PDB file of C-alpha atoms in Angstrom:
ATOM      1  CA  MET A 716       4.871  -5.664 -47.338  1.00 75.00           C
ATOM      2  CA  LEU A 717       6.176  -8.236 -49.816  1.00 85.00           C
ATOM      3  CA  SER A 718       9.927  -8.288 -50.504  1.00 81.00           C
ATOM      4  CA  ILE A 719      10.888  -8.056 -54.165  1.00 89.00           C
ATOM      5  CA  VAL A 720      14.590  -8.760 -53.696  1.00 90.00           C
ATOM      6  CA  THR A 721      16.136 -10.858 -50.940  1.00 91.00           C
ATOM      7  CA  ALA A 722      19.723 -11.837 -50.293  1.00 91.00           C
ATOM      8  CA  GLU A 723      20.746 -14.575 -47.884  1.00 94.00           C
ATOM      9  CA  GLN A 724      24.162 -15.305 -46.412  1.00 94.00           C
ATOM     10  CA  VAL A 725      26.064 -12.859 -48.623  1.00 96.00           C
ATOM     11  CA  SER A 726      29.849 -12.851 -48.163  1.00 97.00           C
ATOM     12  CA  LYS A 727      32.746 -11.005 -49.784  1.00 97.00           C
ATOM     13  CA  THR A 728      36.400 -11.871 -49.213  1.00 97.00           C
ATOM     14  CA  PHE A 729      39.440 -10.079 -50.602  1.00 98.00           C
ATOM     15  CA  GLN A 730      42.950 -11.498 -50.880  1.00 97.00           C
ATOM     16  CA  VAL A 731      45.691  -9.136 -49.719  1.00 95.00           C
ATOM     17  CA  LYS A 732      49.385  -9.783 -50.379  1.00 92.00           C
ATOM     18  CA  VAL A 733      51.578 -10.224 -47.317  1.00 91.00           C
ATOM     19  CA  ARG A 734      55.069  -8.743 -47.655  1.00 87.00           C
ATOM     20  CA  ASP A 735      58.044  -9.293 -45.426  1.00 89.00           C
ATOM     21  CA  PRO A 736      60.300  -6.270 -44.858  1.00 92.00           C
ATOM     22  CA  GLY A 737      63.505  -5.645 -46.775  1.00 93.00           C
ATOM     23  CA  LEU A 738      64.926  -6.771 -50.102  1.00 92.00           C
ATOM     24  CA  ARG A 739      64.436 -10.438 -49.309  1.00 90.00           C
ATOM     25  CA  GLY A 740      60.740  -9.854 -48.631  1.00 89.00           C
ATOM     26  CA  ALA A 741      60.351  -7.903 -51.876  1.00 88.00           C
ATOM     27  CA  LEU A 742      61.933 -10.710 -53.908  1.00 89.00           C
ATOM     28  CA  ARG A 743      59.851 -13.348 -52.201  1.00 89.00           C
ATOM     29  CA  ALA A 744      56.672 -11.365 -52.869  1.00 87.00           C
ATOM     30  CA  LEU A 745      57.634 -11.074 -56.519  1.00 88.00           C
ATOM     31  CA  PHE A 746      58.294 -14.764 -57.170  1.00 92.00           C
ATOM     32  CA  ARG A 747      56.243 -16.522 -54.495  1.00 92.00           C
ATOM     33  CA  PRO A 748      53.550 -14.210 -53.136  1.00 93.00           C
ATOM     34  CA  ARG A 749      51.658 -15.033 -49.966  1.00 94.00           C
ATOM     35  CA  TYR A 750      48.106 -13.895 -49.394  1.00 96.00           C
ATOM     36  CA  ARG A 751      45.806 -13.465 -46.431  1.00 97.00           C
ATOM     37  CA  ASP A 752      42.033 -13.338 -46.609  1.00 97.00           C
ATOM     38  CA  VAL A 753      40.213 -10.208 -45.451  1.00 97.00           C
ATOM     39  CA  HIS A 754      36.474 -10.616 -44.915  1.00 97.00           C
ATOM     40  CA  ALA A 755      34.625  -7.426 -45.840  1.00 96.00           C
ATOM     41  CA  VAL A 756      31.152  -8.906 -45.310  1.00 95.00           C
ATOM     42  CA  ARG A 757      30.337 -12.263 -43.773  1.00 94.00           C
ATOM     43  CA  ASP A 758      26.939 -14.021 -43.820  1.00 92.00           C
ATOM     44  CA  VAL A 759      24.712 -10.950 -44.172  1.00 92.00           C
ATOM     45  CA  THR A 760      21.024 -11.500 -44.890  1.00 91.00           C
ATOM     46  CA  PHE A 761      18.586  -8.764 -45.933  1.00 86.00           C
TER      47      PHE A 761
END
């Protein structure tokens, strides 16, 4: 059977804010946020 649609090496990454605990962490997140990458899908081919 012939494929009509193909996808190769599909990836999706989300950025999630990292917060430190307490008031200091809340202020830091407000003015200078830090992020970490979360990979939902990595190099999927179908």
